[in-house]
Each structure stands twice: as structure tokens, then as C-alpha cells.
PDB file of C-alpha atoms in Angstrom:
ATOM      1  CA  MET N 231     -24.790  45.078 -10.523  1.00 45.00           C
ATOM      2  CA  SER N 232     -25.025  43.843  -6.894  1.00 54.00           C
ATOM      3  CA  ASP N 233     -21.955  42.906  -4.881  1.00 55.00           C
ATOM      4  CA  SER N 234     -22.972  39.266  -4.888  1.00 52.00           C
ATOM      5  CA  ALA N 235     -23.496  39.319  -8.666  1.00 53.00           C
ATOM      6  CA  VAL N 236     -20.026  40.746  -9.162  1.00 51.00           C
ATOM      7  CA  LEU N 237     -18.603  37.999  -7.016  1.00 51.00           C
ATOM      8  CA  ALA N 238     -20.593  35.358  -8.861  1.00 48.00           C
ATOM      9  CA  ASN N 239     -18.970  36.376 -12.092  1.00 47.00           C
ATOM     10  CA  ARG N 240     -15.514  35.899 -10.528  1.00 52.00           C
ATOM     11  CA  ARG N 241     -16.096  32.408  -9.020  1.00 54.00           C
ATOM     12  CA  ALA N 242     -16.790  29.420 -11.216  1.00 54.00           C
ATOM     13  CA  TYR N 243     -17.277  27.019  -8.355  1.00 75.00           C
ATOM     14  CA  LEU N 244     -19.074  26.921  -5.086  1.00 92.00           C
ATOM     15  CA  THR N 245     -16.686  28.384  -2.490  1.00 94.00           C
ATOM     16  CA  ILE N 246     -16.546  27.697   1.197  1.00 94.00           C
ATOM     17  CA  PHE N 247     -14.466  29.909   3.478  1.00 94.00           C
ATOM     18  CA  SER N 248     -13.272  27.868   6.438  1.00 92.00           C
ATOM     19  CA  ARG N 249     -11.073  27.868   9.501  1.00 91.00           C
ATOM     20  CA  PRO N 250      -8.237  25.347   9.373  1.00 92.00           C
ATOM     21  CA  SER N 251      -9.511  24.249  12.747  1.00 90.00           C
ATOM     22  CA  GLY N 252     -12.750  24.905  14.627  1.00 90.00           C
ATOM     23  CA  LEU N 253     -15.798  22.674  14.978  1.00 95.00           C
ATOM     24  CA  LEU N 254     -18.223  24.463  12.646  1.00 95.00           C
ATOM     25  CA  SER N 255     -15.771  24.721   9.774  1.00 95.00           C
ATOM     26  CA  HIS N 256     -14.757  21.049  10.234  1.00 97.00           C
ATOM     27  CA  LEU N 257     -18.400  20.051  10.278  1.00 97.00           C
ATOM     28  CA  VAL N 258     -19.027  21.661   6.840  1.00 97.00           C
ATOM     29  CA  ARG N 259     -15.910  20.074   5.392  1.00 97.00           C
ATOM     30  CA  VAL N 260     -17.061  16.650   6.568  1.00 97.00           C
ATOM     31  CA  VAL N 261     -20.317  17.149   4.698  1.00 97.00           C
ATOM     32  CA  VAL N 262     -18.479  18.327   1.531  1.00 96.00           C
ATOM     33  CA  ARG N 263     -16.295  15.251   1.615  1.00 96.00           C
ATOM     34  CA  GLU N 264     -19.185  12.880   2.317  1.00 96.00           C
ATOM     35  CA  LYS N 265     -20.805  14.296  -0.842  1.00 95.00           C
ATOM     36  CA  ASN N 266     -17.564  13.732  -2.691  1.00 93.00           C
ATOM     37  CA  LEU N 267     -17.832  17.138  -4.333  1.00 90.00           C
ATOM     38  CA  ALA N 268     -15.078  17.894  -6.857  1.00 83.00           C
ATOM     39  CA  ASN N 269     -16.259  21.404  -7.892  1.00 86.00           C
ATOM     40  CA  VAL N 270     -16.099  22.989  -4.433  1.00 91.00           C
ATOM     41  CA  ASN N 271     -13.343  25.399  -3.586  1.00 93.00           C
ATOM     42  CA  ILE N 272     -12.390  25.500   0.083  1.00 93.00           C
ATOM     43  CA  GLU N 273     -10.444  28.573   1.117  1.00 93.00           C
ATOM     44  CA  PHE N 274      -8.879  28.686   4.585  1.00 92.00           C
ATOM     45  CA  LEU N 275      -8.710  31.862   6.727  1.00 88.00           C
ATOM     46  CA  ARG N 276      -6.920  31.949  10.052  1.00 85.00           C
ATOM     47  CA  PRO N 277      -8.097  34.337  12.829  1.00 78.00           C
ATOM     48  CA  GLY N 278      -7.098  37.841  11.772  1.00 73.00           C
ATOM     49  CA  ASP N 279      -6.959  37.014   8.052  1.00 75.00           C
ATOM     50  CA  GLU N 280      -9.179  38.998   5.669  1.00 75.00           C
ATOM     51  CA  ASN N 281     -10.430  38.139   2.236  1.00 82.00           C
ATOM     52  CA  GLU N 282     -11.221  40.847  -0.309  1.00 84.00           C
ATOM     53  CA  ASP N 283     -14.423  39.219  -1.464  1.00 81.00           C
ATOM     54  CA  LEU N 284     -15.798  38.784   2.068  1.00 81.00           C
ATOM     55  CA  VAL N 285     -14.872  42.388   2.964  1.00 77.00           C
ATOM     56  CA  HIS N 286     -16.686  43.469  -0.161  1.00 83.00           C
ATOM     57  CA  LEU N 287     -19.767  41.502   1.001  1.00 83.00           C
ATOM     58  CA  LYS N 288     -19.464  42.959   4.506  1.00 80.00           C
ATOM     59  CA  VAL N 289     -19.070  39.489   6.005  1.00 81.00           C
ATOM     60  CA  ASP N 290     -17.417  39.582   9.461  1.00 72.00           C
ATOM     61  CA  THR N 291     -14.790  36.865   9.228  1.00 71.00           C
ATOM     62  CA  ALA N 292     -14.159  37.102  12.955  1.00 66.00           C
ATOM     63  CA  SER N 293     -17.577  35.573  13.729  1.00 67.00           C
ATOM     64  CA  GLU N 294     -19.146  34.392  10.546  1.00 75.00           C
ATOM     65  CA  LEU N 295     -17.028  31.463   9.387  1.00 86.00           C
ATOM     66  CA  PRO N 296     -17.709  29.109   7.635  1.00 93.00           C
ATOM     67  CA  VAL N 297     -19.257  31.042   4.815  1.00 93.00           C
ATOM     68  CA  LEU N 298     -20.644  29.519   1.617  1.00 95.00           C
ATOM     69  CA  ILE N 299     -20.837  31.386  -1.684  1.00 94.00           C
ATOM     70  CA  ASP N 300     -22.551  29.875  -4.665  1.00 93.00           C
ATOM     71  CA  ARG N 301     -23.008  32.343  -7.547  1.00 89.00           C
ATOM     72  CA  GLN N 302     -25.147  35.122  -5.996  1.00 89.00           C
ATOM     73  CA  LEU N 303     -25.993  33.230  -2.851  1.00 93.00           C
ATOM     74  CA  VAL N 304     -24.091  33.977   0.333  1.00 93.00           C
ATOM     75  CA  LEU N 305     -24.781  31.855   3.409  1.00 95.00           C
ATOM     76  CA  THR N 306     -23.346  32.351   6.903  1.00 91.00           C
ATOM     77  CA  ASP N 307     -25.749  30.217   9.035  1.00 92.00           C
ATOM     78  CA  VAL N 308     -24.220  26.772   9.494  1.00 94.00           C
ATOM     79  CA  ARG N 309     -27.527  24.850   9.611  1.00 92.00           C
ATOM     80  CA  THR N 310     -28.577  26.577   6.355  1.00 94.00           C
ATOM     81  CA  ILE N 311     -25.169  25.754   4.761  1.00 96.00           C
ATOM     82  CA  LEU N 312     -25.512  22.118   5.651  1.00 96.00           C
ATOM     83  CA  GLU N 313     -29.013  21.707   4.319  1.00 94.00           C
ATOM     84  CA  TYR N 314     -28.196  23.717   1.176  1.00 96.00           C
ATOM     85  CA  ILE N 315     -25.266  21.426   0.357  1.00 96.00           C
ATOM     86  CA  ASP N 316     -27.429  18.324   0.979  1.00 95.00           C
ATOM     87  CA  GLU N 317     -30.265  19.583  -1.235  1.00 94.00           C
ATOM     88  CA  ARG N 318     -28.064  21.175  -3.897  1.00 94.00           C
ATOM     89  CA  PHE N 319     -26.094  17.937  -4.287  1.00 94.00           C
ATOM     90  CA  PRO N 320     -28.714  15.265  -3.407  1.00 92.00           C
ATOM     91  CA  HIS N 321     -26.588  12.152  -3.821  1.00 91.00           C
ATOM     92  CA  PRO N 322     -25.803  10.572  -1.473  1.00 93.00           C
ATOM     93  CA  PRO N 323     -28.570  12.019   0.719  1.00 94.00           C
ATOM     94  CA  LEU N 324     -27.566  12.978   4.296  1.00 96.00           C
ATOM     95  CA  MET N 325     -31.068  13.688   5.656  1.00 94.00           C
ATOM     96  CA  PRO N 326     -34.019  11.290   6.004  1.00 92.00           C
ATOM     97  CA  ILE N 327     -36.905  11.511   3.504  1.00 92.00           C
ATOM     98  CA  ASP N 328     -39.588  11.174   6.161  1.00 92.00           C
ATOM     99  CA  PRO N 329     -40.556  14.637   7.515  1.00 94.00           C
ATOM    100  CA  ALA N 330     -40.771  13.528  11.156  1.00 94.00           C
ATOM    101  CA  GLU N 331     -37.301  11.932  10.917  1.00 92.00           C
ATOM    102  CA  ARG N 332     -35.925  15.038   9.200  1.00 93.00           C
ATOM    103  CA  ALA N 333     -37.282  17.136  12.028  1.00 95.00           C
ATOM    104  CA  ALA N 334     -35.687  14.833  14.626  1.00 92.00           C
ATOM    105  CA  ALA N 335     -32.400  15.041  12.750  1.00 94.00           C
ATOM    106  CA  ARG N 336     -32.466  18.893  12.709  1.00 94.00           C
ATOM    107  CA  GLN N 337     -33.212  18.928  16.430  1.00 94.00           C
ATOM    108  CA  ALA N 338     -30.379  16.521  17.136  1.00 94.00           C
ATOM    109  CA  ILE N 339     -27.936  18.732  15.194  1.00 95.00           C
ATOM    110  CA  GLU N 340     -29.033  21.790  17.102  1.00 94.00           C
ATOM    111  CA  GLU N 341     -28.654  19.921  20.450  1.00 94.00           C
ATOM    112  CA  ILE N 342     -25.132  18.740  19.454  1.00 95.00           C
ATOM    113  CA  ARG N 343     -24.121  22.293  18.584  1.00 94.00           C
ATOM    114  CA  GLY N 344     -25.919  23.832  21.561  1.00 93.00           C
ATOM    115  CA  GLU N 345     -24.439  21.386  24.140  1.00 95.00           C
ATOM    116  CA  PHE N 346     -21.342  19.564  22.877  1.00 96.00           C
ATOM    117  CA  TYR N 347     -19.874  22.321  20.675  1.00 96.00           C
ATOM    118  CA  LYS N 348     -20.545  24.908  23.393  1.00 96.00           C
ATOM    119  CA  MET N 349     -18.800  22.799  26.015  1.00 96.00           C
ATOM    120  CA  ALA N 350     -15.846  22.238  23.717  1.00 96.00           C
ATOM    121  CA  ASP N 351     -15.542  25.996  23.155  1.00 95.00           C
ATOM    122  CA  ILE N 352     -15.614  26.593  26.922  1.00 96.00           C
ATOM    123  CA  ILE N 353     -12.906  23.952  27.524  1.00 96.00           C
ATOM    124  CA  GLU N 354     -10.716  25.645  24.865  1.00 93.00           C
ATOM    125  CA  ASN N 355     -11.314  29.215  26.040  1.00 91.00           C
ATOM    126  CA  GLY N 356     -12.848  29.398  29.501  1.00 91.00           C
ATOM    127  CA  SER N 357     -11.462  29.866  32.987  1.00 93.00           C
ATOM    128  CA  ALA N 358     -10.246  26.894  35.030  1.00 94.00           C
ATOM    129  CA  ALA N 359     -13.547  26.539  36.934  1.00 94.00           C
ATOM    130  CA  LYS N 360     -15.579  26.758  33.762  1.00 96.00           C
ATOM    131  CA  VAL N 361     -13.334  24.248  32.026  1.00 96.00           C
ATOM    132  CA  ARG N 362     -13.841  21.693  34.804  1.00 95.00           C
ATOM    133  CA  ALA N 363     -17.625  22.159  34.716  1.00 96.00           C
ATOM    134  CA  ALA N 364     -17.700  21.945  30.903  1.00 96.00           C
ATOM    135  CA  ARG N 365     -15.678  18.702  30.856  1.00 96.00           C
ATOM    136  CA  LYS N 366     -18.066  17.215  33.401  1.00 95.00           C
ATOM    137  CA  SER N 367     -21.076  18.327  31.359  1.00 96.00           C
ATOM    138  CA  LEU N 368     -19.593  17.053  28.079  1.00 96.00           C
ATOM    139  CA  ILE N 369     -18.802  13.600  29.607  1.00 95.00           C
ATOM    140  CA  SER N 370     -22.362  13.414  31.051  1.00 94.00           C
ATOM    141  CA  GLY N 371     -23.953  14.394  27.759  1.00 94.00           C
ATOM    142  CA  LEU N 372     -21.905  11.972  25.692  1.00 94.00           C
ATOM    143  CA  THR N 373     -22.554   9.171  28.171  1.00 93.00           C
ATOM    144  CA  GLY N 374     -26.259   9.772  27.939  1.00 92.00           C
ATOM    145  CA  LEU N 375     -25.919   9.727  24.143  1.00 90.00           C
ATOM    146  CA  ALA N 376     -24.092   6.418  24.249  1.00 88.00           C
ATOM    147  CA  THR N 377     -26.910   4.953  26.282  1.00 89.00           C
ATOM    148  CA  SER N 378     -29.619   6.154  23.853  1.00 89.00           C
ATOM    149  CA  MET N 379     -27.736   5.046  20.727  1.00 87.00           C
ATOM    150  CA  GLY N 380     -27.267   1.459  21.838  1.00 85.00           C
ATOM    151  CA  ARG N 381     -25.577  -0.570  19.157  1.00 86.00           C
ATOM    152  CA  ARG N 382     -26.842   1.453  16.175  1.00 90.00           C
ATOM    153  CA  LYS N 383     -24.192   1.750  13.441  1.00 93.00           C
ATOM    154  CA  TYR N 384     -24.918   5.470  13.008  1.00 94.00           C
ATOM    155  CA  PHE N 385     -26.947   8.029  14.893  1.00 92.00           C
ATOM    156  CA  LEU N 386     -30.160   7.511  12.988  1.00 90.00           C
ATOM    157  CA  GLY N 387     -29.688   3.882  12.059  1.00 88.00           C
ATOM    158  CA  SER N 388     -27.757   2.089   9.319  1.00 89.00           C
ATOM    159  CA  GLU N 389     -26.909   5.096   7.109  1.00 92.00           C
ATOM    160  CA  ILE N 390     -24.707   8.116   7.801  1.00 95.00           C
ATOM    161  CA  SER N 391     -26.471  11.436   8.152  1.00 96.00           C
ATOM    162  CA  LEU N 392     -25.776  15.114   8.870  1.00 97.00           C
ATOM    163  CA  VAL N 393     -26.133  14.219  12.545  1.00 96.00           C
ATOM    164  CA  ASP N 394     -23.120  11.945  12.322  1.00 97.00           C
ATOM    165  CA  CYS N 395     -21.220  14.620  10.418  1.00 97.00           C
ATOM    166  CA  ALA N 396     -21.951  16.962  13.341  1.00 97.00           C
ATOM    167  CA  MET N 397     -20.800  14.399  15.936  1.00 97.00           C
ATOM    168  CA  ALA N 398     -17.505  13.484  14.241  1.00 97.00           C
ATOM    169  CA  PRO N 399     -15.549  16.726  14.815  1.00 97.00           C
ATOM    170  CA  VAL N 400     -16.267  16.855  18.505  1.00 97.00           C
ATOM    171  CA  LEU N 401     -15.561  13.184  19.050  1.00 97.00           C
ATOM    172  CA  TRP N 402     -12.266  13.659  17.232  1.00 97.00           C
ATOM    173  CA  ARG N 403     -11.257  16.373  19.629  1.00 96.00           C
ATOM    174  CA  LEU N 404     -12.044  14.637  22.911  1.00 95.00           C
ATOM    175  CA  GLY N 405      -8.419  13.799  23.755  1.00 94.00           C
ATOM    176  CA  SER N 406      -7.161  17.283  23.056  1.00 94.00           C
ATOM    177  CA  LEU N 407     -10.020  18.646  25.232  1.00 95.00           C
ATOM    178  CA  GLY N 408      -8.862  16.461  28.125  1.00 94.00           C
ATOM    179  CA  VAL N 409     -12.107  14.412  28.078  1.00 93.00           C
ATOM    180  CA  LYS N 410     -11.857  10.714  28.889  1.00 91.00           C
ATOM    181  CA  MET N 411     -15.024   8.717  28.458  1.00 90.00           C
ATOM    182  CA  PRO N 412     -15.990   6.022  31.003  1.00 87.00           C
ATOM    183  CA  GLY N 413     -15.811   2.333  30.108  1.00 86.00           C
ATOM    184  CA  SER N 414     -19.657   2.168  30.021  1.00 84.00           C
ATOM    185  CA  ALA N 415     -19.459   4.361  26.876  1.00 88.00           C
ATOM    186  CA  GLU N 416     -17.574   1.724  24.896  1.00 90.00           C
ATOM    187  CA  ASN N 417     -20.225   1.756  22.150  1.00 91.00           C
ATOM    188  CA  LEU N 418     -19.625   5.493  21.660  1.00 93.00           C
ATOM    189  CA  ASN N 419     -15.924   4.840  21.099  1.00 92.00           C
ATOM    190  CA  GLU N 420     -16.777   2.127  18.532  1.00 94.00           C
ATOM    191  CA  TYR N 421     -19.138   4.626  16.871  1.00 95.00           C
ATOM    192  CA  ALA N 422     -16.447   7.254  16.785  1.00 95.00           C
ATOM    193  CA  GLN N 423     -13.946   4.808  15.210  1.00 95.00           C
ATOM    194  CA  ARG N 424     -16.458   4.027  12.421  1.00 96.00           C
ATOM    195  CA  LEU N 425     -16.755   7.762  11.692  1.00 97.00           C
ATOM    196  CA  PHE N 426     -13.010   8.302  11.754  1.00 97.00           C
ATOM    197  CA  ALA N 427     -12.381   5.345   9.425  1.00 97.00           C
ATOM    198  CA  ARG N 428     -14.538   6.834   6.652  1.00 97.00           C
ATOM    199  CA  PRO N 429     -12.488   8.124   3.728  1.00 97.00           C
ATOM    200  CA  ALA N 430     -14.629  11.297   3.749  1.00 97.00           C
ATOM    201  CA  PHE N 431     -13.679  12.058   7.361  1.00 97.00           C
ATOM    202  CA  LYS N 432     -10.039  11.445   6.731  1.00 97.00           C
ATOM    203  CA  ALA N 433     -10.177  13.826   3.706  1.00 96.00           C
ATOM    204  CA  SER N 434     -11.865  16.463   5.855  1.00 96.00           C
ATOM    205  CA  LEU N 435      -8.957  16.875   8.227  1.00 97.00           C
ATOM    206  CA  THR N 436      -6.532  19.736   7.949  1.00 95.00           C
ATOM    207  CA  GLU N 437      -2.967  19.377   9.151  1.00 95.00           C
ATOM    208  CA  ILE N 438      -3.865  21.190  12.372  1.00 94.00           C
ATOM    209  CA  GLU N 439      -6.827  18.901  12.998  1.00 95.00           C
ATOM    210  CA  GLU N 440      -4.754  15.782  12.385  1.00 93.00           C
ATOM    211  CA  GLY N 441      -2.667  16.884  15.335  1.00 91.00           C
ATOM    212  CA  LEU N 442      -5.699  17.199  17.637  1.00 86.00           C
ATOM    213  CA  ARG N 443      -6.141  13.449  17.908  1.00 81.00           C
ATOM    214  CA  VAL N 444      -4.499  12.488  21.258  1.00 69.00           C
TER     215      VAL N 444
END
């Protein structure tokens, strides 16, 4: 029997291994809560912690969290995890039906991760000079986003999507990152407050993340 098959026999529910803080782990938890999934087990690992199951599967917990395990399926790529959850539990849907809109949503998520998440990581871990540059870049990128969004309720329109789930964790951390948005980005602040007010977002927060809101 394969390692994943052995693990599948030991876990009755879909399991997600998550950091108690960290943008990618938070993103996945937001999606789980938006889906209102009861039969999902979220297990938290802090840096340096090990898990017997993940060691058995040769998953590097230093770099490969979050991790999703569903029976014999083991996923470590965040984009794949997000789309798997959305397709495995289709209601409510968090991706558009139209192929062109789905492609645009995927691209937006990758841009959010590649720009905003990257800048947030630099601010948390980089040298002083890199932190200053990253803050400037993050403010510039978010200001441009505010302009392009206009007064839309959510990123893609009137319904929440995976793109909004990706935006929420970084917007929540702006204060702790020392990022102050200009007055011209008022609509972005209103958008952020709509996301933060959602019961699913509130339920996604760990105790550590609750303390990040400055």
C-alpha cells in the first residue's frame, strides 16, 4: 500500500496543514470558511514543527505549507489547492463560469501573489532598504488596483470570488506592514471593510492574525 493510501485510511476528513499566520495559509483558510465546510480538519504547524504524516509523505513543512490531504490526494501548490476546494465543494462557487472570466481570475490571483504577497514578505523579512522599496511598491500597486476597481463591490463584480479571498489577507496586514494608503484609495478601504465584515473572513482568523490588525 502506498504512503498516501495508508494516510487516507487514517484520516476521515479532508485535512489542511496551515501556519497560524502567513499569507498563503490564511488565504486557504478564507476559502474554506467561505465554503462553510464542516468536514475539514485544519491542523496548525508553527515554523520548526513537524508532523508525522507529512514526514512520512516527504513533505517539506519549512517551505510547502499550506498542504491539503484528501484521501490519497496530497496537494502543495496553493493555486491547485484553491481550485480543488472550489471544484470539490461547488457551492457557493468562487470562480466564474465563463472561461475567459475564469482565466482573468486566475491571472489576477497570480498577480496578487507575485506582487502584493511578495512585497509583504520583503517588508517582514528584508533589509531596511528593501523594506522601504517594497512598501513604496505595495502602495503603488494597491493604488493602481483601487483606480481599476472603481466602485465595484468585489474584485470581479457583485459576487465574492477567489480573487477577493486572495486580496483579504494582505489588506488585513497593511497596518502591521507599516503601509498607509493615500486618501485617493478610499474605495479600496471600503472594499477591504466589506471583506473583513464577512463572517467567513472573521472565522478564518487565528489569534495571531487577529493581532495583526493595526
